[in-house]
């Protein structure tokens, strides 16, 4: 997981780090066990934009993976993502075991996980993809396929890492933490130099974007050919526990200098976009003890995420 360019720390992150993780820990706990909490997609959220990118029968078809025990699927956690894409003119289809990859132009794989780690978020984390699947997907992209790979915090980054490695990306299978917050949120902005000026943010593929809000994901190293979009700085850390969401003063910390939470790359005749956080692409609510929290682009602070997601999909699907 580490190399000579990484700085790994093992102590003295203390109470302040615990307090920063308090809210985000709630999100992870809800994903593992109910704990008297309910996490569900916010399908009632209304989008505030006009002029969809596509219309008619020529609209691109986006397939959403459901073959790999995905936490986020078309009829589940990614239902708001599907609603956004449909509003923008895309057609959405579930990618299942009956679907031939050769029929697909755009494929979204969000938070795959090996069945051995379902309900068991402790190491070892097993790959979600067989070797032959990885070779097939790599060849498909090389021949013109468009892949959006999203792998959240542990265990999803670990489960997706062998697929990411095939394209030159390498995940830290932990919990990425920004060293400073924006009103309590993990913000990638132009001002804090974490949001790169790129074709996804400068208006080339839609509205200009100045801020993207993330909700505790993972991090990765990118190949030189990839264009980094969401970039960490040298004070940010990836926390690497043995069991997800269980942190103490012995928890490994990986310095995130030169690591990313979002990047895009042309690959052969195709394209790949890699992101280390899933909630920014969708909208969820979490209810516990009579309180309801919004997580995703339904959060008032994260409304620019909507345009960012639209831009990602437009870049991915455009010829």
Short mmCIF file of C-alpha atoms in Angstrom, two decimals:
data_model
loop_
_atom_site.label_atom_id
_atom_site.label_comp_id
_atom_site.label_asym_id
_atom_site.label_seq_id
_atom_site.Cartn_x
_atom_site.Cartn_y
_atom_site.Cartn_z
CA UNK A 1 0.00 0.00 0.00
CA UNK A 2 2.92 2.32 0.60
CA UNK A 3 6.02 3.21 -1.39
CA UNK A 4 9.09 5.38 -0.92
CA UNK A 5 7.17 8.56 -1.66
CA UNK A 6 4.64 8.00 1.13
CA UNK A 7 4.96 9.12 4.71
CA UNK A 8 3.33 6.72 7.16
CA UNK A 9 2.60 7.86 10.73
CA UNK A 10 1.41 5.63 13.55
CA UNK A 11 0.63 7.85 16.53
CA UNK A 12 -0.47 11.12 18.07
CA UNK A 13 -3.52 12.00 16.02
CA UNK A 14 -5.57 12.14 19.20
CA UNK A 15 -8.89 13.64 20.19
CA UNK A 16 -9.10 16.28 17.47
CA UNK A 17 -9.07 13.62 14.78
CA UNK A 18 -11.73 11.71 16.66
CA UNK A 19 -13.94 14.80 16.69
CA UNK A 20 -13.43 15.35 12.96
CA UNK A 21 -14.44 11.77 12.29
CA UNK A 22 -17.49 11.82 14.56
CA UNK A 23 -20.01 12.83 11.91
CA UNK A 24 -18.48 10.80 9.10
CA UNK A 25 -18.27 7.74 11.34
CA UNK A 26 -22.04 7.85 11.58
CA UNK A 27 -22.24 7.37 7.83
CA UNK A 28 -19.99 4.34 7.87
CA UNK A 29 -21.69 2.75 10.86
CA UNK A 30 -25.01 3.06 9.11
CA UNK A 31 -23.62 1.20 6.12
CA UNK A 32 -22.42 -1.70 8.26
CA UNK A 33 -25.31 -2.18 10.66
CA UNK A 34 -28.58 -0.47 11.39
CA UNK A 35 -27.62 0.81 14.86
CA UNK A 36 -31.18 2.19 15.04
CA UNK A 37 -30.41 4.28 11.97
CA UNK A 38 -31.84 4.21 8.48
CA UNK A 39 -29.87 5.11 5.36
CA UNK A 40 -31.77 5.47 2.12
CA UNK A 41 -31.60 7.23 -1.25
CA UNK A 42 -33.26 10.64 -1.36
CA UNK A 43 -35.47 10.09 -4.38
CA UNK A 44 -37.61 13.13 -3.52
CA UNK A 45 -34.80 15.60 -4.16
CA UNK A 46 -35.64 17.94 -7.06
CA UNK A 47 -32.97 19.06 -9.50
CA UNK A 48 -32.67 22.73 -10.40
CA UNK A 49 -31.50 22.79 -14.00
CA UNK A 50 -32.96 23.12 -17.47
CA UNK A 51 -31.76 22.23 -20.96
CA UNK A 52 -30.83 18.54 -20.71
CA UNK A 53 -27.70 17.51 -22.58
CA UNK A 54 -29.49 14.88 -24.64
CA UNK A 55 -32.98 14.15 -25.92
CA UNK A 56 -34.66 11.51 -28.03
CA UNK A 57 -33.69 7.96 -28.85
CA UNK A 58 -30.09 8.89 -29.67
CA UNK A 59 -29.30 9.61 -26.01
CA UNK A 60 -26.39 7.59 -24.61
CA UNK A 61 -27.26 4.54 -22.55
CA UNK A 62 -25.55 4.34 -19.16
CA UNK A 63 -25.26 0.90 -17.60
CA UNK A 64 -24.90 0.73 -13.81
CA UNK A 65 -23.13 -2.33 -12.47
CA UNK A 66 -25.12 -4.72 -10.31
CA UNK A 67 -22.96 -7.82 -10.77
CA UNK A 68 -20.43 -7.28 -7.99
CA UNK A 69 -22.46 -6.95 -4.77
CA UNK A 70 -22.34 -3.19 -5.34
CA UNK A 71 -23.37 -1.01 -2.42
CA UNK A 72 -24.69 1.52 -4.95
CA UNK A 73 -26.95 0.12 -7.66
CA UNK A 74 -29.54 1.47 -10.07
CA UNK A 75 -32.50 0.59 -7.87
CA UNK A 76 -30.76 1.39 -4.59
CA UNK A 77 -28.17 3.89 -3.42
CA UNK A 78 -27.61 5.21 -6.95
CA UNK A 79 -31.29 5.84 -7.71
CA UNK A 80 -30.79 9.64 -7.32
CA UNK A 81 -27.77 9.44 -9.65
CA UNK A 82 -29.98 7.65 -12.17
CA UNK A 83 -32.69 10.27 -11.72
CA UNK A 84 -30.17 13.05 -12.40
CA UNK A 85 -28.81 11.28 -15.48
CA UNK A 86 -32.31 10.61 -16.83
CA UNK A 87 -33.22 14.26 -16.31
CA UNK A 88 -30.16 15.10 -18.41
CA UNK A 89 -31.45 12.89 -21.21
CA UNK A 90 -29.51 9.66 -20.67
CA UNK A 91 -31.06 6.23 -20.68
CA UNK A 92 -30.27 4.09 -17.62
CA UNK A 93 -30.01 0.30 -17.59
CA UNK A 94 -28.86 -2.16 -14.93
CA UNK A 95 -25.71 -4.06 -15.91
CA UNK A 96 -26.35 -7.65 -14.88
CA UNK A 97 -24.97 -11.10 -15.55
CA UNK A 98 -27.15 -11.27 -18.66
CA UNK A 99 -25.58 -8.17 -20.20
CA UNK A 100 -22.76 -8.52 -22.71
CA UNK A 101 -20.08 -5.87 -22.19
CA UNK A 102 -19.71 -5.58 -25.95
CA UNK A 103 -23.21 -4.04 -26.04
CA UNK A 104 -22.25 -1.28 -23.59
CA UNK A 105 -20.78 2.14 -24.33
CA UNK A 106 -20.84 3.72 -20.84
CA UNK A 107 -20.49 1.62 -17.67
CA UNK A 108 -20.63 2.87 -14.08
CA UNK A 109 -19.13 0.62 -11.40
CA UNK A 110 -19.79 2.03 -7.93
CA UNK A 111 -18.58 0.41 -4.71
CA UNK A 112 -18.15 -3.23 -5.71
CA UNK A 113 -17.29 -5.68 -2.96
CA UNK A 114 -16.32 -9.33 -2.71
CA UNK A 115 -18.98 -11.49 -1.06
CA UNK A 116 -16.40 -12.48 1.59
CA UNK A 117 -16.38 -8.89 2.85
CA UNK A 118 -20.12 -8.25 2.84
CA UNK A 119 -20.92 -7.49 6.47
CA UNK A 120 -17.25 -8.15 7.25
CA UNK A 121 -15.36 -4.89 6.84
CA UNK A 122 -12.09 -6.14 8.29
CA UNK A 123 -8.84 -7.10 6.60
CA UNK A 124 -8.08 -8.94 4.43
CA UNK A 125 -10.15 -7.18 1.79
CA UNK A 126 -10.68 -9.46 -1.19
CA UNK A 127 -10.83 -8.33 -4.84
CA UNK A 128 -14.30 -7.78 -6.27
CA UNK A 129 -13.17 -8.78 -9.77
CA UNK A 130 -11.70 -11.97 -11.16
CA UNK A 131 -8.56 -11.69 -13.28
CA UNK A 132 -10.40 -12.55 -16.49
CA UNK A 133 -13.01 -9.87 -15.77
CA UNK A 134 -10.29 -7.27 -15.36
CA UNK A 135 -8.69 -8.23 -18.66
CA UNK A 136 -12.08 -8.07 -20.37
CA UNK A 137 -12.90 -4.62 -18.96
CA UNK A 138 -9.43 -3.31 -19.82
CA UNK A 139 -9.77 -4.52 -23.40
CA UNK A 140 -13.29 -3.08 -23.63
CA UNK A 141 -12.09 0.39 -22.59
CA UNK A 142 -9.09 0.18 -24.90
CA UNK A 143 -11.46 -0.54 -27.79
CA UNK A 144 -13.73 2.42 -27.06
CA UNK A 145 -15.63 1.68 -23.85
CA UNK A 146 -16.28 4.42 -21.29
CA UNK A 147 -15.82 3.48 -17.63
CA UNK A 148 -16.70 5.43 -14.48
CA UNK A 149 -15.11 3.58 -11.55
CA UNK A 150 -16.08 4.77 -8.06
CA UNK A 151 -14.52 3.14 -5.00
CA UNK A 152 -15.32 4.62 -1.62
CA UNK A 153 -13.48 4.26 1.68
CA UNK A 154 -12.44 0.85 3.04
CA UNK A 155 -13.39 -1.84 2.05
CA UNK A 156 -14.50 -0.65 -1.39
CA UNK A 157 -11.17 0.88 -2.43
CA UNK A 158 -9.46 -2.40 -1.60
CA UNK A 159 -12.08 -4.42 -3.45
CA UNK A 160 -11.71 -2.32 -6.62
CA UNK A 161 -7.97 -1.82 -6.52
CA UNK A 162 -6.91 -4.63 -8.84
CA UNK A 163 -9.24 -3.27 -11.51
CA UNK A 164 -7.86 0.24 -10.91
CA UNK A 165 -4.29 -1.12 -11.09
CA UNK A 166 -4.98 -2.41 -14.59
CA UNK A 167 -5.28 1.23 -15.72
CA UNK A 168 -2.38 2.54 -13.63
CA UNK A 169 -4.32 3.81 -10.60
CA UNK A 170 -3.58 2.65 -7.04
CA UNK A 171 -5.99 3.14 -4.13
CA UNK A 172 -5.21 3.64 -0.46
CA UNK A 173 -7.79 1.33 1.11
CA UNK A 174 -8.65 3.57 4.03
CA UNK A 175 -10.43 6.79 4.92
CA UNK A 176 -9.21 10.00 3.28
CA UNK A 177 -9.33 13.04 5.55
CA UNK A 178 -8.74 16.67 4.60
CA UNK A 179 -6.65 18.62 7.08
CA UNK A 180 -9.08 21.55 7.01
CA UNK A 181 -12.85 21.73 6.63
CA UNK A 182 -15.22 24.17 4.94
CA UNK A 183 -18.04 24.73 7.44
CA UNK A 184 -17.59 21.14 8.53
CA UNK A 185 -17.49 19.73 4.99
CA UNK A 186 -14.64 18.19 3.03
CA UNK A 187 -14.45 20.69 0.18
CA UNK A 188 -12.34 20.55 -2.96
CA UNK A 189 -12.31 24.16 -4.16
CA UNK A 190 -10.41 26.45 -6.47
CA UNK A 191 -9.51 28.58 -3.44
CA UNK A 192 -7.90 25.76 -1.45
CA UNK A 193 -6.13 24.40 -4.56
CA UNK A 194 -7.79 21.00 -4.25
CA UNK A 195 -10.03 21.46 -7.31
CA UNK A 196 -8.00 21.59 -10.51
CA UNK A 197 -8.89 23.97 -13.32
CA UNK A 198 -9.79 21.42 -15.97
CA UNK A 199 -12.21 20.55 -18.74
CA UNK A 200 -14.60 19.25 -16.07
CA UNK A 201 -14.68 22.55 -14.21
CA UNK A 202 -13.97 25.36 -16.71
CA UNK A 203 -17.24 25.16 -18.65
CA UNK A 204 -16.01 22.98 -21.52
CA UNK A 205 -18.55 20.25 -20.78
CA UNK A 206 -21.22 22.33 -19.06
CA UNK A 207 -21.40 24.86 -16.24
CA UNK A 208 -18.23 26.06 -14.54
CA UNK A 209 -17.68 24.46 -11.14
CA UNK A 210 -15.80 26.08 -8.26
CA UNK A 211 -16.48 23.66 -5.41
CA UNK A 212 -17.04 19.93 -5.02
CA UNK A 213 -18.08 18.55 -1.63
CA UNK A 214 -16.95 15.06 -0.67
CA UNK A 215 -18.23 12.84 2.13
CA UNK A 216 -15.31 10.76 3.40
CA UNK A 217 -13.98 8.53 0.67
CA UNK A 218 -10.67 7.03 -0.36
CA UNK A 219 -7.62 8.29 -2.21
CA UNK A 220 -5.44 7.05 -5.03
CA UNK A 221 -2.30 7.61 -7.02
CA UNK A 222 -2.84 8.25 -10.71
CA UNK A 223 -0.74 7.47 -13.78
CA UNK A 224 1.06 10.39 -15.40
CA UNK A 225 -1.31 10.33 -18.38
CA UNK A 226 -4.37 10.93 -16.20
CA UNK A 227 -5.72 14.41 -15.52
CA UNK A 228 -6.15 14.97 -11.78
CA UNK A 229 -9.37 16.75 -10.79
CA UNK A 230 -9.82 16.39 -7.02
CA UNK A 231 -6.37 16.67 -5.44
CA UNK A 232 -5.21 16.25 -1.86
CA UNK A 233 -2.42 18.28 -0.30
CA UNK A 234 0.52 17.25 1.84
CA UNK A 235 -1.37 17.80 5.10
CA UNK A 236 -4.21 15.43 4.19
CA UNK A 237 -4.18 11.84 5.40
CA UNK A 238 -5.53 8.41 4.55
CA UNK A 239 -6.35 6.54 7.77
CA UNK A 240 -5.85 2.79 7.36
CA UNK A 241 -7.50 0.77 10.16
CA UNK A 242 -7.63 -3.00 10.42
CA UNK A 243 -11.42 -2.84 10.81
CA UNK A 244 -13.45 -0.15 9.04
CA UNK A 245 -14.37 2.83 11.23
CA UNK A 246 -12.33 1.57 14.21
CA UNK A 247 -9.55 4.09 14.84
CA UNK A 248 -7.07 4.45 17.68
CA UNK A 249 -3.63 5.93 18.24
CA UNK A 250 -1.98 3.03 16.41
CA UNK A 251 -3.98 3.54 13.20
CA UNK A 252 -1.72 3.99 10.18
CA UNK A 253 -1.83 7.36 8.45
CA UNK A 254 -0.64 7.79 4.86
CA UNK A 255 0.39 11.25 3.69
CA UNK A 256 -1.75 12.16 0.67
CA UNK A 257 0.69 14.47 -1.08
CA UNK A 258 0.32 13.88 -4.84
CA UNK A 259 -2.76 11.71 -4.37
CA UNK A 260 -6.27 12.27 -5.70
CA UNK A 261 -9.95 11.58 -5.17
CA UNK A 262 -10.89 12.18 -8.80
CA UNK A 263 -9.14 11.87 -12.17
CA UNK A 264 -9.96 11.23 -15.83
CA UNK A 265 -7.95 9.66 -18.63
CA UNK A 266 -8.20 8.72 -22.27
CA UNK A 267 -7.24 5.07 -22.65
CA UNK A 268 -6.76 3.69 -26.13
CA UNK A 269 -9.98 4.46 -27.99
CA UNK A 270 -11.92 4.76 -24.73
CA UNK A 271 -12.09 6.80 -21.54
CA UNK A 272 -11.94 6.13 -17.82
CA UNK A 273 -12.92 8.33 -14.87
CA UNK A 274 -11.87 7.23 -11.39
CA UNK A 275 -13.29 8.66 -8.17
CA UNK A 276 -12.73 7.72 -4.55
CA UNK A 277 -16.07 8.85 -3.14
CA UNK A 278 -19.60 7.76 -4.06
CA UNK A 279 -21.90 10.05 -2.06
CA UNK A 280 -20.94 13.11 -4.11
CA UNK A 281 -22.55 11.37 -7.11
CA UNK A 282 -25.89 10.70 -5.41
CA UNK A 283 -28.25 11.90 -2.66
CA UNK A 284 -29.04 10.08 0.58
CA UNK A 285 -30.72 10.67 3.91
CA UNK A 286 -29.68 9.14 7.21
CA UNK A 287 -32.17 9.08 10.07
CA UNK A 288 -31.21 8.31 13.64
CA UNK A 289 -32.85 9.15 16.97
CA UNK A 290 -35.35 11.45 15.32
CA UNK A 291 -32.71 13.40 13.38
CA UNK A 292 -32.25 13.31 9.60
CA UNK A 293 -28.99 14.11 7.84
CA UNK A 294 -28.63 14.79 4.12
CA UNK A 295 -25.58 13.32 2.44
CA UNK A 296 -24.74 14.01 -1.20
CA UNK A 297 -25.81 16.59 -3.76
CA UNK A 298 -29.02 17.15 -1.77
CA UNK A 299 -26.87 18.89 0.85
CA UNK A 300 -27.20 22.70 0.51
CA UNK A 301 -23.42 23.12 0.57
CA UNK A 302 -22.99 20.59 -2.26
CA UNK A 303 -25.31 21.92 -4.96
CA UNK A 304 -22.38 22.42 -7.36
CA UNK A 305 -21.89 18.66 -7.21
CA UNK A 306 -24.89 18.37 -9.52
CA UNK A 307 -23.18 20.30 -12.30
CA UNK A 308 -19.93 18.47 -11.64
CA UNK A 309 -21.60 15.07 -12.04
CA UNK A 310 -23.29 16.29 -15.23
CA UNK A 311 -19.91 17.40 -16.58
CA UNK A 312 -18.31 14.04 -15.75
CA UNK A 313 -21.05 12.17 -17.60
CA UNK A 314 -20.93 14.55 -20.56
CA UNK A 315 -17.15 14.13 -20.91
CA UNK A 316 -17.46 10.37 -20.54
CA UNK A 317 -20.21 9.96 -23.13
CA UNK A 318 -19.08 12.56 -25.67
CA UNK A 319 -17.39 11.40 -28.87
#
